[in-house]
Each structure stands twice: as structure tokens, then as C-alpha cells.
Coordinates of C-alpha atoms in Angstrom, one line a residue:
X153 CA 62.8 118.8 61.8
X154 CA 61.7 121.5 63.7
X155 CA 60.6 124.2 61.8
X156 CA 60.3 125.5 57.9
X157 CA 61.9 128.4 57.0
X158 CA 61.5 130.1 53.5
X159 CA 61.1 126.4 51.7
X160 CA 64.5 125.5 53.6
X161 CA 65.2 123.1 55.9
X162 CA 67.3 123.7 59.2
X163 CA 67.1 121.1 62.1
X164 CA 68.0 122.5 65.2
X165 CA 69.6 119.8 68.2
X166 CA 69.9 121.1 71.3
X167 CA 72.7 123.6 70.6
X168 CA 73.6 122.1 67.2
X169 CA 72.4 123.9 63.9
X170 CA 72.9 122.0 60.9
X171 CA 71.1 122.5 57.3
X172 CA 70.8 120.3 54.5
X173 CA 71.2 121.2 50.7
X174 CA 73.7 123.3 48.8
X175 CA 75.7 126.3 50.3
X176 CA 73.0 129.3 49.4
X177 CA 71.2 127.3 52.6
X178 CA 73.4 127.6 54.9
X179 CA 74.1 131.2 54.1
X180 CA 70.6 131.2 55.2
X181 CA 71.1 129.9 58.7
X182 CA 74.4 131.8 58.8
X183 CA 71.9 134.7 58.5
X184 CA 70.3 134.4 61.1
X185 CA 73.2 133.9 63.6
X186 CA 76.1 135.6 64.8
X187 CA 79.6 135.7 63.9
X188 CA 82.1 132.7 63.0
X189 CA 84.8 131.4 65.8
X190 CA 86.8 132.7 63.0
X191 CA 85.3 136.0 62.9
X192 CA 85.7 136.3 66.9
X193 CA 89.1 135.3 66.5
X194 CA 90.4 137.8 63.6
X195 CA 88.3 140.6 64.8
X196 CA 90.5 140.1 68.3
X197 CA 93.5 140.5 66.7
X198 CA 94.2 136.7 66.5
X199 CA 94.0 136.2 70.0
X200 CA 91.2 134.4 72.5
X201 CA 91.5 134.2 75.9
X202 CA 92.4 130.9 77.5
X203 CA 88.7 130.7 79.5
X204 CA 87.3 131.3 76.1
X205 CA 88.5 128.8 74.4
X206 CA 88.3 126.2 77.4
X207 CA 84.6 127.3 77.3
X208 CA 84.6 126.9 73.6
X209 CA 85.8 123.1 74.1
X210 CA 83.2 122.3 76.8
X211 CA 80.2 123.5 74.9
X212 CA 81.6 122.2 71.5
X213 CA 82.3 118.7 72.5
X214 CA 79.0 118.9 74.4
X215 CA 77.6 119.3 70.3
X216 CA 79.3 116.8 69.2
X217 CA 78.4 114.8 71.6
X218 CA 74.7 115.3 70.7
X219 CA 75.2 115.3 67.3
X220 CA 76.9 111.6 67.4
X221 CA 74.2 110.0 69.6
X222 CA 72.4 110.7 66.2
X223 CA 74.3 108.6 64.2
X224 CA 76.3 111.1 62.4
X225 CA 79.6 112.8 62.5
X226 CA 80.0 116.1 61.2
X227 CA 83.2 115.8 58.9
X228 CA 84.3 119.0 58.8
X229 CA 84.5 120.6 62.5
X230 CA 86.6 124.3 62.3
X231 CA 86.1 127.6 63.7
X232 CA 84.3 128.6 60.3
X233 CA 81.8 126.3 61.1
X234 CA 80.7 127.3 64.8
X235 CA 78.7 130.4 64.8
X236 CA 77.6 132.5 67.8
X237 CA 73.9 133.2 68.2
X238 CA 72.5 136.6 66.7
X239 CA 74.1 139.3 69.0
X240 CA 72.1 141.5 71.3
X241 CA 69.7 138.7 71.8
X242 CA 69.7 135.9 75.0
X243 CA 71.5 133.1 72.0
X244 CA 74.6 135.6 71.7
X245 CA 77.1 133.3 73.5
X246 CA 75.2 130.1 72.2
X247 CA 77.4 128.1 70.1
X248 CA 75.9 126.4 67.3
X249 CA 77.4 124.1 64.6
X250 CA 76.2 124.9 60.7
X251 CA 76.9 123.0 57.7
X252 CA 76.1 119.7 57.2
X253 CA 77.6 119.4 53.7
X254 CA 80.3 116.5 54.7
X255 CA 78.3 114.5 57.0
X256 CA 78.0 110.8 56.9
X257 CA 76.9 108.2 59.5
X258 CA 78.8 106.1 61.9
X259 CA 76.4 104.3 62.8
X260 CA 74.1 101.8 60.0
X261 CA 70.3 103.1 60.2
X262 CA 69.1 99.8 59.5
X263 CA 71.1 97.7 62.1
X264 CA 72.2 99.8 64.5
X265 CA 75.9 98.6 64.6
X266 CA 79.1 100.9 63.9
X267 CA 80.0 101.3 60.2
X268 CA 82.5 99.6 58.8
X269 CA 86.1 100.1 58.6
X270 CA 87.7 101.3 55.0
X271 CA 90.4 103.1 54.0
X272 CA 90.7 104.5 50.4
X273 CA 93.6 106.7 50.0
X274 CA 92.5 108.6 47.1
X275 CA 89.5 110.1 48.9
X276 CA 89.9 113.4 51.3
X277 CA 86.7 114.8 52.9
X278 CA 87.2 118.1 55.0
X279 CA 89.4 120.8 55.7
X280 CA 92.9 120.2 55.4
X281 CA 94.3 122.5 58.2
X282 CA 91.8 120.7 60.8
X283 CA 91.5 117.4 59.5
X284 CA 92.3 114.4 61.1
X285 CA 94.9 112.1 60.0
X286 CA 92.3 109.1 59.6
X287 CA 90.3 111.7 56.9
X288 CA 93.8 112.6 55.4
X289 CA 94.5 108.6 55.0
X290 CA 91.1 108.1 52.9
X291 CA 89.8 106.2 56.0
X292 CA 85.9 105.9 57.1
X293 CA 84.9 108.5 59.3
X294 CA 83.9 108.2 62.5
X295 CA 83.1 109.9 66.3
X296 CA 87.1 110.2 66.8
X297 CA 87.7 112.4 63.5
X298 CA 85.5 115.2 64.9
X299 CA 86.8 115.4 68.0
X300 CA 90.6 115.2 66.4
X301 CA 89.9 118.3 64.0
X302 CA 88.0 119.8 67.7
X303 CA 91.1 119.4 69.4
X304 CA 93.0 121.5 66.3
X305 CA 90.5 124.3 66.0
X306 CA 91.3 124.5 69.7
X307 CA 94.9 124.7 69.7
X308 CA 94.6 127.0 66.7
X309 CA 92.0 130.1 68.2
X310 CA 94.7 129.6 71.5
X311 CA 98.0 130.2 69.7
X312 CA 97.0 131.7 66.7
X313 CA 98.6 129.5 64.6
X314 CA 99.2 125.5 64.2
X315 CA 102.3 123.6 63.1
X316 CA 101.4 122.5 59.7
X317 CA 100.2 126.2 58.5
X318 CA 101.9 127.0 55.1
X319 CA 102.6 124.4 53.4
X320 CA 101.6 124.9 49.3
X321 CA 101.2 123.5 46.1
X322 CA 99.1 119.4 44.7
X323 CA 101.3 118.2 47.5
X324 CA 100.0 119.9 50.3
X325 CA 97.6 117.5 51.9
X326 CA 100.3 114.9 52.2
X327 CA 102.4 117.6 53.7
X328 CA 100.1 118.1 56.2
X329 CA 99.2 115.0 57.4
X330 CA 102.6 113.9 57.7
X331 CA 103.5 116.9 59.8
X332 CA 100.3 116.4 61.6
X333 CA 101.6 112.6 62.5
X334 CA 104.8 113.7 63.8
X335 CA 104.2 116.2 65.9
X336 CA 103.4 114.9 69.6
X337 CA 100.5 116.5 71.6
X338 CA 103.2 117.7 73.6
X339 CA 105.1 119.6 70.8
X340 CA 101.5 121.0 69.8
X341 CA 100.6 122.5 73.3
X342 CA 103.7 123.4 74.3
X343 CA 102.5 126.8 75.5
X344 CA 98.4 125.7 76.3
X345 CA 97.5 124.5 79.9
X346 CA 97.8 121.0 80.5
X347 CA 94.1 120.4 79.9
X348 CA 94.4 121.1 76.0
X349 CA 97.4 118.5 75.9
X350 CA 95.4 115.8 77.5
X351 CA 92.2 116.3 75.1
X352 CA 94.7 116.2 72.2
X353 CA 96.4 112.7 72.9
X354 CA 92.6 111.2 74.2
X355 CA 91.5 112.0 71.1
X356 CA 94.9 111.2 68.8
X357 CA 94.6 107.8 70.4
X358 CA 90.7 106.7 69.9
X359 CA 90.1 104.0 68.2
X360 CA 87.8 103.4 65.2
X361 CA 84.8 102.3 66.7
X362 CA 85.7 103.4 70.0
X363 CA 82.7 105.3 72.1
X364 CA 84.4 109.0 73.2
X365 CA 84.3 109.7 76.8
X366 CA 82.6 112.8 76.2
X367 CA 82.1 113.8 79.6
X368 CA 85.9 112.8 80.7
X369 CA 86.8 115.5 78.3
X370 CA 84.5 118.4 79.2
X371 CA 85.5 117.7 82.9
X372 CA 89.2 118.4 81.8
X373 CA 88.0 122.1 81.0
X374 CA 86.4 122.3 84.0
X375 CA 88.9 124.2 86.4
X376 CA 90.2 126.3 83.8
X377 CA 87.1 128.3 83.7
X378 CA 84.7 130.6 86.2
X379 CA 82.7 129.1 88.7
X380 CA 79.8 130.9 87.2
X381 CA 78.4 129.6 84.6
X382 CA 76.0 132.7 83.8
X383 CA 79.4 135.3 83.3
X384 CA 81.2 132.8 81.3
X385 CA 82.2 134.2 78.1
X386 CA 80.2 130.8 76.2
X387 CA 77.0 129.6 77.1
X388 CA 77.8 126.5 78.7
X389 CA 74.4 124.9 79.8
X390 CA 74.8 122.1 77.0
X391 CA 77.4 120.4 78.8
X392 CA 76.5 121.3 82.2
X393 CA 73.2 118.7 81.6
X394 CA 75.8 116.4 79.6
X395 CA 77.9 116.0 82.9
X396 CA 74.5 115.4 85.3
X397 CA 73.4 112.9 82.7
X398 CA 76.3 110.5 83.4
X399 CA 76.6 111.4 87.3
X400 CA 79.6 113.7 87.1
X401 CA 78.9 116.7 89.4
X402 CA 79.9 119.8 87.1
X403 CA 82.3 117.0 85.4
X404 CA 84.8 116.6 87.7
X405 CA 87.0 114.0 88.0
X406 CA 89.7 113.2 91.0
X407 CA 93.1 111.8 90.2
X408 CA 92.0 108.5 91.9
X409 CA 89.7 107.9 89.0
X410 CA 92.3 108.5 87.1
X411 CA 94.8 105.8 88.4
X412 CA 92.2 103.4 88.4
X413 CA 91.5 102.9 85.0
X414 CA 93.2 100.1 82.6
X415 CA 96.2 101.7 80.4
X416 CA 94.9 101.2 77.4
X417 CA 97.1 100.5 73.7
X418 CA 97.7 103.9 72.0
X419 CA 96.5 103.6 68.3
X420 CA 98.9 106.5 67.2
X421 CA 101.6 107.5 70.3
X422 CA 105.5 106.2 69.3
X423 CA 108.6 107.6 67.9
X424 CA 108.6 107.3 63.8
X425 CA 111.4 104.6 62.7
X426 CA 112.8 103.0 59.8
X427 CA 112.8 99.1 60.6
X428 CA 112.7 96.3 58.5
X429 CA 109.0 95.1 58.3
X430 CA 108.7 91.0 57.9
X431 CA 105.5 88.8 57.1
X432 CA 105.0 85.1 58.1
X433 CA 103.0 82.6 56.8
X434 CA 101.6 79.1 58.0
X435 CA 103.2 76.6 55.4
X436 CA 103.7 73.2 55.6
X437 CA 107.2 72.2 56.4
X438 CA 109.2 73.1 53.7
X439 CA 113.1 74.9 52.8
X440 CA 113.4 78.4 53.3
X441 CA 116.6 80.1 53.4
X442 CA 117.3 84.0 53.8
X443 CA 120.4 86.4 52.5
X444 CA 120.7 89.7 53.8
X445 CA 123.2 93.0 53.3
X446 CA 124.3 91.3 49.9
X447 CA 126.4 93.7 46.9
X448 CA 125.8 93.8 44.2
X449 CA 128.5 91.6 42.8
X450 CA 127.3 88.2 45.5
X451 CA 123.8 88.4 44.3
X452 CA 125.0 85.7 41.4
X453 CA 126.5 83.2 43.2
X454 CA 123.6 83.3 46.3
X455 CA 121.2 83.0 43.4
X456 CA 122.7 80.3 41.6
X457 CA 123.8 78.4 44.6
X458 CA 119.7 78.6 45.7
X459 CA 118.9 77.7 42.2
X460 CA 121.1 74.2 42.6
X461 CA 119.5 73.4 45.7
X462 CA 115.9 73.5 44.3
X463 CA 115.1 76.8 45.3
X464 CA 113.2 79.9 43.8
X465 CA 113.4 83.5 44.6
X466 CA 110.1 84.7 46.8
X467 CA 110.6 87.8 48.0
X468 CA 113.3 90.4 47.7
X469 CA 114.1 93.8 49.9
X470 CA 117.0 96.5 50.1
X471 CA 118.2 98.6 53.0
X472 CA 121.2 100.8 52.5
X473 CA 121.8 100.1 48.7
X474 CA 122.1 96.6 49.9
X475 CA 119.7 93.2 48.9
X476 CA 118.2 90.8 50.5
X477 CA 117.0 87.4 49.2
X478 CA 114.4 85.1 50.4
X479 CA 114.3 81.5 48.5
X480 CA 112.5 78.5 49.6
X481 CA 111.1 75.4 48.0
X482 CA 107.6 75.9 47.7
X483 CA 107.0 79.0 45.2
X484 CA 105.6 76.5 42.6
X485 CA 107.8 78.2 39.6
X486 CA 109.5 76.0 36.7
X487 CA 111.7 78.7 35.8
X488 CA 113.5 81.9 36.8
X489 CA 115.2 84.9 35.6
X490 CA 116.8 88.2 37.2
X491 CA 117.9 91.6 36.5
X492 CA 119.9 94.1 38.3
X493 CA 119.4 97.2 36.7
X494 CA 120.3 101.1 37.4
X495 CA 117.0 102.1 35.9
X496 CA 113.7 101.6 38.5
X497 CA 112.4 99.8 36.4
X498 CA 113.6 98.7 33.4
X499 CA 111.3 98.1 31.4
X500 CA 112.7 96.8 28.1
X501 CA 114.0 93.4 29.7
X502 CA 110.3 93.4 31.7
X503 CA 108.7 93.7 28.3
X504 CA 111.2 91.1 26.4
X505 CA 110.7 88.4 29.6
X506 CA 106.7 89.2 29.5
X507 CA 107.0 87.7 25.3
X508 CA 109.0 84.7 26.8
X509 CA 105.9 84.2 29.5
X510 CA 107.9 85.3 32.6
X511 CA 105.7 87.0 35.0
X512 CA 106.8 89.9 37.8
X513 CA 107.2 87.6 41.2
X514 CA 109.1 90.0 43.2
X515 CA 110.5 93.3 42.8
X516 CA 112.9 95.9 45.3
X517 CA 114.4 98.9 45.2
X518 CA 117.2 100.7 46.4
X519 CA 118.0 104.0 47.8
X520 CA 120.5 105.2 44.8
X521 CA 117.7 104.5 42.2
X522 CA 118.7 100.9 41.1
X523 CA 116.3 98.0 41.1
X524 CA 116.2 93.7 41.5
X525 CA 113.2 92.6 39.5
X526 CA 112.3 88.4 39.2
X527 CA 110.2 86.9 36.6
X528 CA 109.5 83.4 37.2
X529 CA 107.7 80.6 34.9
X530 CA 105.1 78.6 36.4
X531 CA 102.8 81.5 38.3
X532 CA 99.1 81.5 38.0
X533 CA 99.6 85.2 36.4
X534 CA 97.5 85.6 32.9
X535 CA 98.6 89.2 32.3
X536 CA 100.4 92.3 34.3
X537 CA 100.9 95.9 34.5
X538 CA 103.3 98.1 36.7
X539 CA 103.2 101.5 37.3
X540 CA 106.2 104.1 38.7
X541 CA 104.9 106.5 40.6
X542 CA 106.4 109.5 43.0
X543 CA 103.1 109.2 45.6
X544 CA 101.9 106.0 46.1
X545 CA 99.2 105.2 43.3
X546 CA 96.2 104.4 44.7
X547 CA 94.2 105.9 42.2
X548 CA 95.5 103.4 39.3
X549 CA 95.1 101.0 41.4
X550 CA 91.6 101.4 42.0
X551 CA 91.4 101.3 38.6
X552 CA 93.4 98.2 37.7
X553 CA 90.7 96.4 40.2
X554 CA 87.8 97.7 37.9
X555 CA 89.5 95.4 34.9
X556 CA 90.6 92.3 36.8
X557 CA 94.0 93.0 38.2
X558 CA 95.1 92.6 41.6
X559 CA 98.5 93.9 43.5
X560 CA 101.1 91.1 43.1
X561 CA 104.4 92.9 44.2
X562 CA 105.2 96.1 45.3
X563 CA 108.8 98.5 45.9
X564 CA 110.0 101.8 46.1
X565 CA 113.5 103.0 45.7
X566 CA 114.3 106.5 47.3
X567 CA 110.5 107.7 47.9
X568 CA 109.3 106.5 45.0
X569 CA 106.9 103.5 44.4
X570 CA 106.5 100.7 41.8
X571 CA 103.2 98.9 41.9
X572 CA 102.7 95.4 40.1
X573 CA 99.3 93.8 39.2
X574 CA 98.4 91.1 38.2
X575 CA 95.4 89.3 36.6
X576 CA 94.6 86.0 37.8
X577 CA 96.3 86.4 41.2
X578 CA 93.9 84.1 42.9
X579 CA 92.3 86.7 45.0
X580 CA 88.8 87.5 45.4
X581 CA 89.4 90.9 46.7
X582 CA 92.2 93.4 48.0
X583 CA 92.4 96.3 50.1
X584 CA 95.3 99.0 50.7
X585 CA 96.9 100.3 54.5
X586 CA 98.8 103.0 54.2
X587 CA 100.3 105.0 57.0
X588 CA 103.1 107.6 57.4
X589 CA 103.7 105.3 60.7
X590 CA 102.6 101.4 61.2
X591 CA 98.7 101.1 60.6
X592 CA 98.7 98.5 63.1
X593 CA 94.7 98.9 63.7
X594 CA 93.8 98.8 60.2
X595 CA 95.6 96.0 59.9
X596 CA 94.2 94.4 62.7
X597 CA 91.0 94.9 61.2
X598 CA 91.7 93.6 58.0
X599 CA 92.8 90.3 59.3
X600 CA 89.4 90.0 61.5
X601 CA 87.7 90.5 58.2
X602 CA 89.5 87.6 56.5
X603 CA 91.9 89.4 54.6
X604 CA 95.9 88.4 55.2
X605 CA 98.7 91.3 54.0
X606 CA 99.9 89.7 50.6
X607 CA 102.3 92.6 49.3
X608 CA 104.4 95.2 51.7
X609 CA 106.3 97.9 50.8
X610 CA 108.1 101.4 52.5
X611 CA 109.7 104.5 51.8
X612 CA 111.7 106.3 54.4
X613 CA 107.9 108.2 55.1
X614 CA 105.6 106.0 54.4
X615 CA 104.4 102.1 54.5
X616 CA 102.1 100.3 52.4
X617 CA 100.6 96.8 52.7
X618 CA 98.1 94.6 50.5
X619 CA 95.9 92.9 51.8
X620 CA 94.0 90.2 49.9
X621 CA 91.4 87.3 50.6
X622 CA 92.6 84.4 48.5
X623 CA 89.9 82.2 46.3
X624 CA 91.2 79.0 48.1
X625 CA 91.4 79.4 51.5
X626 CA 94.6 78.0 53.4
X627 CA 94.4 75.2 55.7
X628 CA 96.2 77.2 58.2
X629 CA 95.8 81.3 57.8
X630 CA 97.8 82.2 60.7
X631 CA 100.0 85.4 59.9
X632 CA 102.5 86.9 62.2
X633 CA 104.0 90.6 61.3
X634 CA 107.4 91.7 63.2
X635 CA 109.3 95.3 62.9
X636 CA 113.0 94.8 63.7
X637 CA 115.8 97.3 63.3
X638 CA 117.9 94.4 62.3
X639 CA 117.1 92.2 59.6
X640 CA 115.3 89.6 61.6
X641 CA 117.9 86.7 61.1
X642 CA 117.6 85.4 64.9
X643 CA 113.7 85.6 64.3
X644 CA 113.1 84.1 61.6
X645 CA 114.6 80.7 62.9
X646 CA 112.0 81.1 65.5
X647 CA 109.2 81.4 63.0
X648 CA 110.4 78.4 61.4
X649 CA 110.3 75.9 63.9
X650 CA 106.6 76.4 64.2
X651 CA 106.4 76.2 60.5
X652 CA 105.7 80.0 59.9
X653 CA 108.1 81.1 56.9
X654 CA 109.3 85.0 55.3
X655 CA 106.1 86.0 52.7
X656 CA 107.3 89.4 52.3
X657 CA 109.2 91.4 53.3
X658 CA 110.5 95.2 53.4
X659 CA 112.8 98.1 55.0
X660 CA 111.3 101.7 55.5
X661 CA 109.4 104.0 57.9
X662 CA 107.2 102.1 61.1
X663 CA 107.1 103.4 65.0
X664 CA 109.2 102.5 67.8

């Protein structure tokens, strides 16, 4: 802290002006500087010029930039939130960064190492017009949601307006974010210079803990702008010392440096699909046998004929108002019943099986409404509870783990969702991925942290996966996931000669 102003707090870094406390304080700071990039921009008649903004973007990552090297990431980057310095004084086209209010840090104080990875779908923290699709999905922050709402409050004060502008009503946020997933960096700067479109899919495409390339991005700006600094519209000086820091003269970077470097995965580039998604397990060698694109009326005799051969019902799926069946010998289960139903779900036979000690073990849904629900003697399963839901339910989940219960099965039918839990599942904990495309990196993640997916689901939007560390742990906890636009028949024979076997499995939205 620099300085103590009228019993508040402001703590200036380099170009970055932040406060601390409620929002009477930063009214105070916002005081004593100039007006908003908002302001600029609606006193201009919605318009900036193209060197402005480019300026804008060098200067404001430079901020960031300082800002991170803290520890912190701002959480709530917008034009609102960058002020111009105090006009008619030598700070006018200083840009500085207020409010502080959503801050948190990526980086633990007491060891030094990057935070780790969550996601909680019930929790938003920003803005949602320039929020990142990470903050949308409840996931931790970190350096690359900053940048991602940067690169939207760039795109905005440039064309006035972005893609995902208008939407209304409790549903809004998801609205947005899934707009905000589907629309390439190309779609979004279709009429910005190319520099804008490259900032916008570097950023998209970080990873959670990955360190931005800060000065890679400012150099991108770099030929879009004057040669002289001291006419530029923004004050870039910030940056400039950035750039010198890490040996880029003014930033700029030749299209051999380009080539050179390794193509890296993309966490969030690919065409949105609707595949079936299929789990594998390590299991001892055992009978496993698969039915796919069955009516209706052949459910019966596949059933029974599985039923004759020693076989239970694991997991069940639908795609196009058809079912499929996985069965195999090593469910544990004494007994087993079934019902087709119209309703989703029915819950007068679920109740009347619960009095007979029949427990949920697998559950799908179909596109016209209609659902297959199993409940099978001889689970571990002391009590249950489902829930219906339009949006997926995190919220009553997080509440069902408060008294015990953990995620045992999980369907939609159409876009809506039916979540099972279960108390004494045998887990010691569970976590929830949920993406409008594949989270492959939180996956990823998850299963470096111990946890293995346990329940999957998928609308035509969305997919949802369970994760859960088991109390025993398996011999073998190798788990394989495949998308396939055709139920994985060819696959799956694969999987089983090295004794990898179906544990779920679903149909609904992934990425190509």
C-alpha cells in the first residue's frame, strides 16, 4: 500500500488501480480518475477507432500482466472497470484498472504453487456479457479468465456490439455461455484485423494453469498502431517495459518464431457434435455383452435372454428414441426388475420397487419423453433420491452431498435431466464436469487427482460426468473414454480383449 486516502485504502501497481472494501470506495478512486472505457465509448457514438482499441489491448494486457505476477486475477475485467486518468492532467491517457470486489488468487500465498482446479456449476462470479466460459461453468479462476473477458471488451468497444447481447430472463447466463462456446474466434472478428482474431483464440485455448504469453500478445498489437508512442491515443509505456523485460524489441515477433514453435492441444477449438460418449473400465475377465438401436417391443426378449445367461443390466442409453443395453456378469445383483414407461420418470412403480428393496442401478431417457429405469437387488445402496430437473441440478446435488448421498445414475430425455443419488455408494467423494462441449481438461484433471468418471450423461447441449473416488480402491484404475458417432460396437471388442469393459455410457452433445 502506497498511500492513505480519507481512511481508504487504494493500492496503486504500476498502471493498475485497485481498492479494497465495499463500492462507496471505489467511487472514491473513480473520483479521482477520468472517465470509464464505457464512457469513452458511448460518448463517441459507440464507436473507437481501431489504433485505440489496439492501444487499449497493449496497455491492458500489460495490467494484467502486472496484476497476475501478484498472485491475483481480477475477475471481472470490462470496459466499466478501466478508467482513464483525471483529464487535463499528464495521467489523462493512463489506463488504470478499479475494483477489486471479485478478486481471488491463482496462486496459494503459503506455497507458492497454482490453485487448484474446481468446478462448481452453481457458482457465477463476474459479468455476464464479458465473462469467460470457465467463470460461466462455476470453474476456479485463473490468469486465462481475465484475458478471455480482455479479449471480449475488445471486440465489443471495436464493433459496438458482441454476439451474445440480448438475451433475457433466469436463463440468460446459460444462454450466454452457450452462445459464447459456439461461436469461433473467427465468427467473432469477422470484421476486426487479424490481430484481434489471434488474441481471441490464444486466449480461448489457455489452459488452467497455463502461464500467458503476455508479451506474444502485446507484440500482436504492435503494427496496428503509430510508431510513436508519445501521440498514441493510450499511454502505452506499461507495455513498452513489459516487452524489454523479456527481450522483445517493441514486442515484435517474425513469422519464423512463429513456425517454430510446438502446435500445441487446443482446450476449447472443434465443431460441437452429438456422439455417443462410452466409459471403460479395468475388470477382471468377465461376460459383457452389448444391444444397441433396440424398440421398444425387443427390449423383453434381449432382457430375458441376458437374464438366462447370468447376466444383469449395467448400464443403459438411448439415441433416436431407440435403447441400448449393456449386461455383463459382474454387477453383483441377486435380482432385477424393469420399466418402460412414457412418463420421465415414473415414479409410482420407483416408489413401489423402493418398498420391495429394489434400488435405481441404471436409468435413460429418450428424446419423445419416455424413460428405461432398472432397480436391482443386491447393491450396496441404503437409501435414494432422484430429482427431474429442466437445467441440470447442481444445486440439489450439492446438497444431497451435505446428507450423505452420492450420484449413482444419471439421464436426460429431450433437454431435461434426472439425477439419482445414493447413500452408501461407496465413494468417499464426487465432483461434477459439465460442458456445453467435452470437458476433456477437467476431466483430465480429475483423473490425475484420483477421481474415475462413475455416472455420464447428455442432452443435445450439454454433457455431464460424475466423477467419484471409491472407498476401496481398484486393483487396476485404468479408465479409457471414447466419442463415436456410431455406437462403438467395433470398439468395444477392442476394449475387451485387454480386459477393459462398457461402465457407462451415453448419446448427446461432445466436439468433433
Amino acid at each position: 500500500m502506497d498511500r492513505l486516502m480519507s481512511g481508504k485504502f487504494t493500492m496503486r501497481l504500476a498502471a493498475v488501480m485497485v481498492y479494497h472494501g465495499f463500492t462507496s470506495r471505489a467511487d472514491k478512486v473513480m473520483d479521482m480518475l477520468g472517465p470509464s472505457l464505457w464512457d469513452v465509448w458511448n460518448n463517441n457514438s459507440h464507436t473507437m477507432s481501431i489504433e485505440m482499441v489496439a492501444c487499449i489491448a497493449i496497455e491492458a494486457i500489460s495490467i494484467l500482466e502486472k496484476m497476475h505476477s501478484r498472485g491475483y486475477v481480477h475477475g471481472d475485467v470490462k470496459p466499466e472497470n478501466f478508467l482513464l486518468g483525471p483529464p487535463e492532467t499528464p495521467d489523462e491517457k493512463k489506463l488504470f484498472l478499479v475494483d477489486l470486489g471479485l478478486a481471488t488468487r491463482w496462486r496459494d500465498s503459503s506455497t507458492g504453487q497454482h490453485v487448484e482446479y474446481d468446478q462448481r456449476p452453481d457458482v457465477f462470479r463476474g459479468t455476464v456479457r464479458y465473462a469467460s466460459v470457465h467463470a460461466h461453468l462455476g470453474r476456479t479462476g485463473s490468469r486465462r479468465d481475465d484475458l478471455e473477458s480482455l479479449a471480449y471488451t475488445l471486440i465489443f468497444l471495436l464493433r459496438g456490439r458482441l454476439p451474445w447481447q440480448g438475451y433475457q430472463g433466469e436463463n440468460k447466463g446459460f444462454l450466454v455461455c452457450k452462445k459464447k462456446m459456439a461461436t469461433s474466434p473467427e465468427t467473432l472478428c469477422c470484421f476486426c484485423p487479424q490481430p484481434f482474431r489471434l488474441f481471441v483464440e490464444y486466449v480461448v485455448n489457455l489452459k488452467f494453469d497455463e502461464e500467458p504469453n503476455y508479451a506474444k500478445y502485446i507484440s500482436l498489437f504492435d503494427g496496428i498502431v503509430g510508431p510513436n508512442p508519445d501521440i498514441r491515443p493510450i499511454n502505452t509505456d506499461g507495455a513498452q517495459k513489459l516487452i524489454y523485460q523479456v527481450g522483445h524489441k517493441r514486442g515484435r515477433l517474425t513469422m519464423e518464431e512463429e513456425e517454430d514453435e510446438q502446435p500445441k492441444k487446443k482446450v476449447r477449438m472443434g465443431m460441437p457434435a452429438t456422439q455417443w460418449i462410452s466409459v471403460y473400465n479395468a475388470r477382471r475377465p468377465m461376460k459383457q455383452r452389448y444391444h444397441y438401436n433396440v424398440a421398444d417391443a425387443r427390449l423383453s426378449q434381449h432382457i430375458e435372454k441376458g437374464n438366462e445367461d447370468g447376466l444383469f443390466i449395467s448400464s443403459v442409453a438411448s439415441c433416436s428414441n431407440l435403447w441400448a443395453l449393456i449386461m455383463d456378469a459382474g454387477t453383483g445383483f441377486s435380482a432385477q426388475v424393469y420399466e418402460l414407461s412414457p412418463y420421465f420418470l415414473h415414479k409410482e412403480w420407483i416408489m413401489e420397487q423402493w418398498e420391495k428393496n429394489y434400488y435405481i442401478s441404471a436409468i435413460a431417457g429418450a428424446n419423445n419423453g419416455s424413460s428405461l429405469v432398472v432397480m436391482s437387488k443386491g447393491t450396496q445402496y441404503l437409501q435414494q433420491s432422484y430429482k427431474v430437473s429442466d437445467s441440470f441440478p447442481f444445486k440439489w446435488i450439492n446438497k444431497k452431498w451435505r446428507e450423505g448421498f452420492y450420484v449413482t445414475a444419471m439421464a436426460t430425455a429431450g433437454s431435461r435431466w434426472a439425477i439419482v443419488m445414493s447413500r452408501g455408494a461407496g465413494f468417499s467423494d464426487q465432483v461434477v464436469e459439465l460442458d456445453f462441449l467435452y470437458p476433456s481438461e477437467g476431466i483430465h484433471r480429475r483423473w490425475d487427482s484420483g477421481y474415475r468418471i462413475t455416472s455420464t450423461a447428455a442432452t443435445w447441449d450439454q454433457a455431464a460426468f460424475v466423477l467419484s473416488v471409491p472407498r476401496r480402491k481398484p486393483a487396476d484404475e485404468t479408465q479409457e473414454t471414447l466419442r463415436t458417432s456410431a455406437f462403438p460396437s467395433t470398439h468395444v471388442k477392442e476394449k475387451w480383449a485387454k480386459n477393459l469393459y462398457i461402465a457407462s455410457v451415453c448419446y448427446g452433445r461432445t466436439v468433433s
